[in-house]
């Protein structure tokens, strides 16, 4: 599995599933990282659904390791609010985000990501521009309604926002953005909320501003994109609430 780094924008081109790089278990043993990666991927792809109990013994057998590193990885995921520990039951995947929690998440994103985009535009490099163009091509190739292509679009979307956070030069911002996107990706997989054609057009405006090194334009473009993305999310949640039986 390819390891991504903060100081290598090209490392953001590849990788199977988005994952928060700043959230690695501090202990560092290979088995803990293996368990962490496995569990995070399962959570983000809904192999472990929101609220579902996590059977530590089954994970241990699947990975052919002891339960100790799995518990350490789960403890880290609990700190990141990806799982929760229930007395007398064990670990469960965190419940699905509520409408208010999604709004709170977007409020935080709107506070930090436009700033990160402005700093990224100031620090843009030729290598980063190549990555941005690859991301743009990947997004543009996805057609609305093509469910099989949606995961590719979601991954490209995640790579763009992580690259911006990385290029900002602020490690805390990069770590925060990656954690937020981990939670957001679960929601997107559940509801397929991003309209690829609309979002791709918004992302292209962001990419053009970054490539031009225009910090003001990049900041405005990210803020406008996040506002529209939040509206799409909120609309889906409102429809879901109306569809639920009283």
PDB file of C-alpha atoms in Angstrom:
ATOM      1  CA  UNK A   1       0.000   0.000   0.000  1.00  0.00           C
ATOM      2  CA  UNK A   2       1.398   3.342  -1.033  1.00  0.00           C
ATOM      3  CA  UNK A   3       2.224   5.744   1.792  1.00  0.00           C
ATOM      4  CA  UNK A   4       1.372   9.388   1.145  1.00  0.00           C
ATOM      5  CA  UNK A   5       3.366  12.239   2.611  1.00  0.00           C
ATOM      6  CA  UNK A   6       2.635  15.903   3.327  1.00  0.00           C
ATOM      7  CA  UNK A   7       5.618  17.234   1.429  1.00  0.00           C
ATOM      8  CA  UNK A   8       5.149  15.260  -1.769  1.00  0.00           C
ATOM      9  CA  UNK A   9       2.138  16.483  -3.818  1.00  0.00           C
ATOM     10  CA  UNK A  10       2.698  13.718  -6.363  1.00  0.00           C
ATOM     11  CA  UNK A  11       2.018  11.151  -3.659  1.00  0.00           C
ATOM     12  CA  UNK A  12      -1.591  12.321  -3.673  1.00  0.00           C
ATOM     13  CA  UNK A  13      -2.214  11.031  -7.185  1.00  0.00           C
ATOM     14  CA  UNK A  14      -2.381   7.370  -6.236  1.00  0.00           C
ATOM     15  CA  UNK A  15      -3.968   5.369  -3.463  1.00  0.00           C
ATOM     16  CA  UNK A  16      -7.046   3.214  -3.184  1.00  0.00           C
ATOM     17  CA  UNK A  17      -9.142   4.940  -0.538  1.00  0.00           C
ATOM     18  CA  UNK A  18      -8.933   8.400   1.014  1.00  0.00           C
ATOM     19  CA  UNK A  19      -7.497   8.268   4.506  1.00  0.00           C
ATOM     20  CA  UNK A  20      -6.340  10.832   7.047  1.00  0.00           C
ATOM     21  CA  UNK A  21      -2.557  10.784   7.055  1.00  0.00           C
ATOM     22  CA  UNK A  22      -2.134  12.950  10.135  1.00  0.00           C
ATOM     23  CA  UNK A  23      -4.145  10.456  12.158  1.00  0.00           C
ATOM     24  CA  UNK A  24      -1.693   7.572  12.252  1.00  0.00           C
ATOM     25  CA  UNK A  25      -1.385   5.637  15.499  1.00  0.00           C
ATOM     26  CA  UNK A  26       1.499   7.141  17.436  1.00  0.00           C
ATOM     27  CA  UNK A  27       2.852   3.756  18.522  1.00  0.00           C
ATOM     28  CA  UNK A  28       3.982   3.038  14.971  1.00  0.00           C
ATOM     29  CA  UNK A  29       4.267  -0.768  14.925  1.00  0.00           C
ATOM     30  CA  UNK A  30       3.525  -2.249  11.538  1.00  0.00           C
ATOM     31  CA  UNK A  31       0.702  -4.430  12.868  1.00  0.00           C
ATOM     32  CA  UNK A  32      -1.089  -1.475  14.447  1.00  0.00           C
ATOM     33  CA  UNK A  33      -0.828   0.493  11.205  1.00  0.00           C
ATOM     34  CA  UNK A  34      -2.034  -2.530   9.262  1.00  0.00           C
ATOM     35  CA  UNK A  35      -5.065  -2.847  11.525  1.00  0.00           C
ATOM     36  CA  UNK A  36      -5.691   0.899  11.374  1.00  0.00           C
ATOM     37  CA  UNK A  37      -5.579   0.978   7.567  1.00  0.00           C
ATOM     38  CA  UNK A  38      -7.835  -2.059   7.282  1.00  0.00           C
ATOM     39  CA  UNK A  39     -10.438  -0.713   9.693  1.00  0.00           C
ATOM     40  CA  UNK A  40     -10.422   2.815   8.287  1.00  0.00           C
ATOM     41  CA  UNK A  41     -10.907   1.564   4.735  1.00  0.00           C
ATOM     42  CA  UNK A  42     -13.732  -0.726   5.876  1.00  0.00           C
ATOM     43  CA  UNK A  43     -15.441   2.160   7.664  1.00  0.00           C
ATOM     44  CA  UNK A  44     -15.089   4.590   4.766  1.00  0.00           C
ATOM     45  CA  UNK A  45     -16.343   2.144   2.159  1.00  0.00           C
ATOM     46  CA  UNK A  46     -19.238   0.975   4.369  1.00  0.00           C
ATOM     47  CA  UNK A  47     -17.953  -2.562   4.642  1.00  0.00           C
ATOM     48  CA  UNK A  48     -18.570  -1.677   8.278  1.00  0.00           C
ATOM     49  CA  UNK A  49     -21.795   0.329   8.290  1.00  0.00           C
ATOM     50  CA  UNK A  50     -22.539   3.215  10.667  1.00  0.00           C
ATOM     51  CA  UNK A  51     -23.539   1.802  14.057  1.00  0.00           C
ATOM     52  CA  UNK A  52     -22.383  -1.726  13.222  1.00  0.00           C
ATOM     53  CA  UNK A  53     -20.509  -3.695  15.872  1.00  0.00           C
ATOM     54  CA  UNK A  54     -16.855  -4.411  15.103  1.00  0.00           C
ATOM     55  CA  UNK A  55     -15.910  -7.989  15.936  1.00  0.00           C
ATOM     56  CA  UNK A  56     -12.271  -7.772  17.009  1.00  0.00           C
ATOM     57  CA  UNK A  57     -11.764 -11.525  16.835  1.00  0.00           C
ATOM     58  CA  UNK A  58     -12.961 -11.644  13.231  1.00  0.00           C
ATOM     59  CA  UNK A  59     -10.664  -8.779  12.236  1.00  0.00           C
ATOM     60  CA  UNK A  60      -7.764 -10.555  13.951  1.00  0.00           C
ATOM     61  CA  UNK A  61      -8.419 -13.732  11.977  1.00  0.00           C
ATOM     62  CA  UNK A  62      -8.783 -11.833   8.717  1.00  0.00           C
ATOM     63  CA  UNK A  63      -5.481 -10.006   9.204  1.00  0.00           C
ATOM     64  CA  UNK A  64      -3.777 -12.986  10.856  1.00  0.00           C
ATOM     65  CA  UNK A  65      -2.572 -10.887  13.785  1.00  0.00           C
ATOM     66  CA  UNK A  66      -3.344 -10.772  17.505  1.00  0.00           C
ATOM     67  CA  UNK A  67      -6.160  -8.695  18.961  1.00  0.00           C
ATOM     68  CA  UNK A  68      -3.785  -6.270  20.725  1.00  0.00           C
ATOM     69  CA  UNK A  69      -2.818  -4.125  17.687  1.00  0.00           C
ATOM     70  CA  UNK A  70      -6.455  -4.111  16.592  1.00  0.00           C
ATOM     71  CA  UNK A  71      -7.509  -2.703  19.947  1.00  0.00           C
ATOM     72  CA  UNK A  72      -4.776  -0.064  19.679  1.00  0.00           C
ATOM     73  CA  UNK A  73      -5.981   0.907  16.211  1.00  0.00           C
ATOM     74  CA  UNK A  74      -9.582   1.060  17.452  1.00  0.00           C
ATOM     75  CA  UNK A  75      -8.508   3.290  20.325  1.00  0.00           C
ATOM     76  CA  UNK A  76      -6.996   5.716  17.798  1.00  0.00           C
ATOM     77  CA  UNK A  77     -10.107   5.576  15.626  1.00  0.00           C
ATOM     78  CA  UNK A  78     -12.208   6.273  18.712  1.00  0.00           C
ATOM     79  CA  UNK A  79     -10.165   9.426  19.345  1.00  0.00           C
ATOM     80  CA  UNK A  80     -10.958  10.482  15.765  1.00  0.00           C
ATOM     81  CA  UNK A  81     -14.697   9.810  16.328  1.00  0.00           C
ATOM     82  CA  UNK A  82     -14.718   7.121  13.642  1.00  0.00           C
ATOM     83  CA  UNK A  83     -15.761   4.446  16.150  1.00  0.00           C
ATOM     84  CA  UNK A  84     -17.227   4.481  19.651  1.00  0.00           C
ATOM     85  CA  UNK A  85     -16.836   2.119  22.585  1.00  0.00           C
ATOM     86  CA  UNK A  86     -20.063   0.853  24.144  1.00  0.00           C
ATOM     87  CA  UNK A  87     -19.929  -0.630  27.682  1.00  0.00           C
ATOM     88  CA  UNK A  88     -20.431  -4.409  27.758  1.00  0.00           C
ATOM     89  CA  UNK A  89     -20.624  -4.511  23.960  1.00  0.00           C
ATOM     90  CA  UNK A  90     -17.317  -3.269  22.550  1.00  0.00           C
ATOM     91  CA  UNK A  91     -16.579  -1.077  19.582  1.00  0.00           C
ATOM     92  CA  UNK A  92     -19.108   0.064  17.025  1.00  0.00           C
ATOM     93  CA  UNK A  93     -18.763   2.246  13.950  1.00  0.00           C
ATOM     94  CA  UNK A  94     -19.871   5.752  14.815  1.00  0.00           C
ATOM     95  CA  UNK A  95     -23.499   6.522  14.000  1.00  0.00           C
ATOM     96  CA  UNK A  96     -24.387   8.246  10.767  1.00  0.00           C
ATOM     97  CA  UNK A  97     -23.923  12.011  10.950  1.00  0.00           C
ATOM     98  CA  UNK A  98     -27.027  14.050  11.656  1.00  0.00           C
ATOM     99  CA  UNK A  99     -28.098  17.041   9.631  1.00  0.00           C
ATOM    100  CA  UNK A 100     -26.752  19.398  12.309  1.00  0.00           C
ATOM    101  CA  UNK A 101     -23.422  17.548  12.436  1.00  0.00           C
ATOM    102  CA  UNK A 102     -23.025  17.853   8.670  1.00  0.00           C
ATOM    103  CA  UNK A 103     -23.681  21.583   8.954  1.00  0.00           C
ATOM    104  CA  UNK A 104     -21.111  21.888  11.740  1.00  0.00           C
ATOM    105  CA  UNK A 105     -18.580  20.013   9.636  1.00  0.00           C
ATOM    106  CA  UNK A 106     -19.107  22.407   6.745  1.00  0.00           C
ATOM    107  CA  UNK A 107     -18.858  25.412   9.037  1.00  0.00           C
ATOM    108  CA  UNK A 108     -15.409  24.247  10.082  1.00  0.00           C
ATOM    109  CA  UNK A 109     -14.394  23.520   6.502  1.00  0.00           C
ATOM    110  CA  UNK A 110     -15.462  27.004   5.419  1.00  0.00           C
ATOM    111  CA  UNK A 111     -13.301  28.512   8.132  1.00  0.00           C
ATOM    112  CA  UNK A 112     -10.070  26.737   7.231  1.00  0.00           C
ATOM    113  CA  UNK A 113     -10.132  25.505   3.618  1.00  0.00           C
ATOM    114  CA  UNK A 114     -10.453  28.892   1.854  1.00  0.00           C
ATOM    115  CA  UNK A 115      -7.457  30.112   3.858  1.00  0.00           C
ATOM    116  CA  UNK A 116      -5.571  26.940   2.917  1.00  0.00           C
ATOM    117  CA  UNK A 117      -6.389  27.530  -0.768  1.00  0.00           C
ATOM    118  CA  UNK A 118      -4.961  31.044  -0.643  1.00  0.00           C
ATOM    119  CA  UNK A 119      -1.717  29.771   0.868  1.00  0.00           C
ATOM    120  CA  UNK A 120      -1.614  26.884  -1.608  1.00  0.00           C
ATOM    121  CA  UNK A 121      -1.897  29.288  -4.552  1.00  0.00           C
ATOM    122  CA  UNK A 122       1.074  31.228  -3.201  1.00  0.00           C
ATOM    123  CA  UNK A 123       3.115  28.015  -2.878  1.00  0.00           C
ATOM    124  CA  UNK A 124       2.090  26.337  -6.156  1.00  0.00           C
ATOM    125  CA  UNK A 125       4.757  24.314  -7.987  1.00  0.00           C
ATOM    126  CA  UNK A 126       4.994  22.702 -11.412  1.00  0.00           C
ATOM    127  CA  UNK A 127       4.712  19.275  -9.789  1.00  0.00           C
ATOM    128  CA  UNK A 128       1.520  20.315  -7.997  1.00  0.00           C
ATOM    129  CA  UNK A 129       0.112  21.758 -11.231  1.00  0.00           C
ATOM    130  CA  UNK A 130       0.624  18.385 -12.917  1.00  0.00           C
ATOM    131  CA  UNK A 131      -1.293  16.718 -10.101  1.00  0.00           C
ATOM    132  CA  UNK A 132      -4.095  19.274 -10.358  1.00  0.00           C
ATOM    133  CA  UNK A 133      -4.450  18.637 -14.085  1.00  0.00           C
ATOM    134  CA  UNK A 134      -4.657  14.894 -13.474  1.00  0.00           C
ATOM    135  CA  UNK A 135      -7.363  15.456 -10.862  1.00  0.00           C
ATOM    136  CA  UNK A 136      -9.285  17.698 -13.255  1.00  0.00           C
ATOM    137  CA  UNK A 137      -9.188  15.030 -15.973  1.00  0.00           C
ATOM    138  CA  UNK A 138     -10.375  12.358 -13.551  1.00  0.00           C
ATOM    139  CA  UNK A 139     -13.295  14.490 -12.392  1.00  0.00           C
ATOM    140  CA  UNK A 140     -14.299  15.570 -15.881  1.00  0.00           C
ATOM    141  CA  UNK A 141     -14.532  11.965 -17.055  1.00  0.00           C
ATOM    142  CA  UNK A 142     -17.346  11.156 -14.615  1.00  0.00           C
ATOM    143  CA  UNK A 143     -20.915  11.513 -15.841  1.00  0.00           C
ATOM    144  CA  UNK A 144     -23.914  12.247 -13.624  1.00  0.00           C
ATOM    145  CA  UNK A 145     -25.891   9.093 -12.920  1.00  0.00           C
ATOM    146  CA  UNK A 146     -22.979   6.731 -13.545  1.00  0.00           C
ATOM    147  CA  UNK A 147     -22.892   5.000 -10.158  1.00  0.00           C
ATOM    148  CA  UNK A 148     -19.950   2.807 -11.102  1.00  0.00           C
ATOM    149  CA  UNK A 149     -17.797   5.885 -11.726  1.00  0.00           C
ATOM    150  CA  UNK A 150     -18.818   7.715  -8.564  1.00  0.00           C
ATOM    151  CA  UNK A 151     -16.043   6.242  -6.359  1.00  0.00           C
ATOM    152  CA  UNK A 152     -13.459   7.562  -8.836  1.00  0.00           C
ATOM    153  CA  UNK A 153     -14.977  11.028  -8.638  1.00  0.00           C
ATOM    154  CA  UNK A 154     -15.108  10.926  -4.830  1.00  0.00           C
ATOM    155  CA  UNK A 155     -11.445   9.932  -4.702  1.00  0.00           C
ATOM    156  CA  UNK A 156     -10.439  12.750  -7.066  1.00  0.00           C
ATOM    157  CA  UNK A 157     -12.451  15.208  -4.985  1.00  0.00           C
ATOM    158  CA  UNK A 158     -10.699  14.039  -1.841  1.00  0.00           C
ATOM    159  CA  UNK A 159      -7.265  14.264  -3.500  1.00  0.00           C
ATOM    160  CA  UNK A 160      -7.910  17.866  -4.539  1.00  0.00           C
ATOM    161  CA  UNK A 161      -8.883  19.046  -1.078  1.00  0.00           C
ATOM    162  CA  UNK A 162      -6.031  17.133   0.561  1.00  0.00           C
ATOM    163  CA  UNK A 163      -3.536  18.565  -1.910  1.00  0.00           C
ATOM    164  CA  UNK A 164      -4.729  22.092  -1.170  1.00  0.00           C
ATOM    165  CA  UNK A 165      -4.379  21.463   2.561  1.00  0.00           C
ATOM    166  CA  UNK A 166      -0.912  19.997   2.069  1.00  0.00           C
ATOM    167  CA  UNK A 167       0.286  22.894  -0.081  1.00  0.00           C
ATOM    168  CA  UNK A 168      -0.907  25.369   2.545  1.00  0.00           C
ATOM    169  CA  UNK A 169       2.209  24.432   4.503  1.00  0.00           C
ATOM    170  CA  UNK A 170       0.192  24.167   7.722  1.00  0.00           C
ATOM    171  CA  UNK A 171       0.359  20.659   9.127  1.00  0.00           C
ATOM    172  CA  UNK A 172      -2.542  21.164  11.542  1.00  0.00           C
ATOM    173  CA  UNK A 173      -4.774  22.286   8.691  1.00  0.00           C
ATOM    174  CA  UNK A 174      -3.709  19.280   6.628  1.00  0.00           C
ATOM    175  CA  UNK A 175      -4.465  16.880   9.481  1.00  0.00           C
ATOM    176  CA  UNK A 176      -7.820  18.518  10.212  1.00  0.00           C
ATOM    177  CA  UNK A 177      -8.950  18.476   6.592  1.00  0.00           C
ATOM    178  CA  UNK A 178      -8.067  14.812   6.232  1.00  0.00           C
ATOM    179  CA  UNK A 179     -10.031  13.851   9.342  1.00  0.00           C
ATOM    180  CA  UNK A 180     -13.038  15.857   8.184  1.00  0.00           C
ATOM    181  CA  UNK A 181     -12.945  14.221   4.774  1.00  0.00           C
ATOM    182  CA  UNK A 182     -12.878  10.759   6.325  1.00  0.00           C
ATOM    183  CA  UNK A 183     -16.223  11.461   8.000  1.00  0.00           C
ATOM    184  CA  UNK A 184     -17.594  13.209   4.933  1.00  0.00           C
ATOM    185  CA  UNK A 185     -16.705  10.324   2.636  1.00  0.00           C
ATOM    186  CA  UNK A 186     -18.886   7.939   4.670  1.00  0.00           C
ATOM    187  CA  UNK A 187     -21.821  10.297   4.236  1.00  0.00           C
ATOM    188  CA  UNK A 188     -21.187  10.601   0.502  1.00  0.00           C
ATOM    189  CA  UNK A 189     -21.024   6.851   0.009  1.00  0.00           C
ATOM    190  CA  UNK A 190     -24.364   6.538   1.773  1.00  0.00           C
ATOM    191  CA  UNK A 191     -26.148   9.229  -0.238  1.00  0.00           C
ATOM    192  CA  UNK A 192     -24.124   9.851  -3.404  1.00  0.00           C
ATOM    193  CA  UNK A 193     -24.551  13.564  -2.799  1.00  0.00           C
ATOM    194  CA  UNK A 194     -21.986  15.195  -5.059  1.00  0.00           C
ATOM    195  CA  UNK A 195     -23.405  16.027  -8.482  1.00  0.00           C
ATOM    196  CA  UNK A 196     -20.259  15.217 -10.474  1.00  0.00           C
ATOM    197  CA  UNK A 197     -20.827  17.617 -13.387  1.00  0.00           C
ATOM    198  CA  UNK A 198     -21.705  20.553 -11.134  1.00  0.00           C
ATOM    199  CA  UNK A 199     -18.947  19.848  -8.607  1.00  0.00           C
ATOM    200  CA  UNK A 200     -16.360  19.279 -11.358  1.00  0.00           C
ATOM    201  CA  UNK A 201     -17.119  22.731 -12.776  1.00  0.00           C
ATOM    202  CA  UNK A 202     -16.660  24.263  -9.310  1.00  0.00           C
ATOM    203  CA  UNK A 203     -13.396  22.370  -8.856  1.00  0.00           C
ATOM    204  CA  UNK A 204     -12.127  23.575 -12.228  1.00  0.00           C
ATOM    205  CA  UNK A 205     -12.514  27.190 -11.085  1.00  0.00           C
ATOM    206  CA  UNK A 206     -10.481  26.311  -7.980  1.00  0.00           C
ATOM    207  CA  UNK A 207      -7.818  24.556 -10.035  1.00  0.00           C
ATOM    208  CA  UNK A 208      -7.546  27.449 -12.504  1.00  0.00           C
ATOM    209  CA  UNK A 209      -7.011  29.879  -9.630  1.00  0.00           C
ATOM    210  CA  UNK A 210      -4.360  27.653  -8.062  1.00  0.00           C
ATOM    211  CA  UNK A 211      -2.519  27.178 -11.348  1.00  0.00           C
ATOM    212  CA  UNK A 212      -2.562  30.958 -11.877  1.00  0.00           C
ATOM    213  CA  UNK A 213      -1.164  31.482  -8.397  1.00  0.00           C
ATOM    214  CA  UNK A 214      -4.102  33.799  -7.606  1.00  0.00           C
ATOM    215  CA  UNK A 215      -4.585  33.489  -3.841  1.00  0.00           C
ATOM    216  CA  UNK A 216      -7.679  35.714  -3.695  1.00  0.00           C
ATOM    217  CA  UNK A 217      -9.443  33.848  -6.487  1.00  0.00           C
ATOM    218  CA  UNK A 218      -8.530  30.478  -4.977  1.00  0.00           C
ATOM    219  CA  UNK A 219      -9.893  31.509  -1.586  1.00  0.00           C
ATOM    220  CA  UNK A 220     -13.190  32.730  -3.087  1.00  0.00           C
ATOM    221  CA  UNK A 221     -13.564  29.668  -5.315  1.00  0.00           C
ATOM    222  CA  UNK A 222     -13.130  27.217  -2.438  1.00  0.00           C
ATOM    223  CA  UNK A 223     -15.596  29.106  -0.255  1.00  0.00           C
ATOM    224  CA  UNK A 224     -18.212  29.192  -3.026  1.00  0.00           C
ATOM    225  CA  UNK A 225     -17.694  25.491  -3.728  1.00  0.00           C
ATOM    226  CA  UNK A 226     -18.104  24.571  -0.057  1.00  0.00           C
ATOM    227  CA  UNK A 227     -21.272  26.650   0.223  1.00  0.00           C
ATOM    228  CA  UNK A 228     -22.786  24.913  -2.804  1.00  0.00           C
ATOM    229  CA  UNK A 229     -21.623  21.501  -1.628  1.00  0.00           C
ATOM    230  CA  UNK A 230     -23.271  22.113   1.737  1.00  0.00           C
ATOM    231  CA  UNK A 231     -26.508  23.063  -0.005  1.00  0.00           C
ATOM    232  CA  UNK A 232     -26.430  19.774  -1.932  1.00  0.00           C
ATOM    233  CA  UNK A 233     -25.763  17.818   1.243  1.00  0.00           C
ATOM    234  CA  UNK A 234     -28.510  19.606   3.169  1.00  0.00           C
ATOM    235  CA  UNK A 235     -30.989  19.032   0.365  1.00  0.00           C
ATOM    236  CA  UNK A 236     -30.308  15.296   0.396  1.00  0.00           C
ATOM    237  CA  UNK A 237     -30.680  15.127   4.176  1.00  0.00           C
ATOM    238  CA  UNK A 238     -33.939  17.081   4.045  1.00  0.00           C
ATOM    239  CA  UNK A 239     -35.334  14.677   1.457  1.00  0.00           C
ATOM    240  CA  UNK A 240     -34.236  11.724   3.554  1.00  0.00           C
ATOM    241  CA  UNK A 241     -35.949  13.129   6.648  1.00  0.00           C
ATOM    242  CA  UNK A 242     -39.185  13.652   4.714  1.00  0.00           C
ATOM    243  CA  UNK A 243     -39.043  10.098   3.411  1.00  0.00           C
ATOM    244  CA  UNK A 244     -38.638   8.552   6.866  1.00  0.00           C
ATOM    245  CA  UNK A 245     -41.839   7.217   8.445  1.00  0.00           C
ATOM    246  CA  UNK A 246     -43.257   9.317  11.253  1.00  0.00           C
TER     247      UNK A 246
END
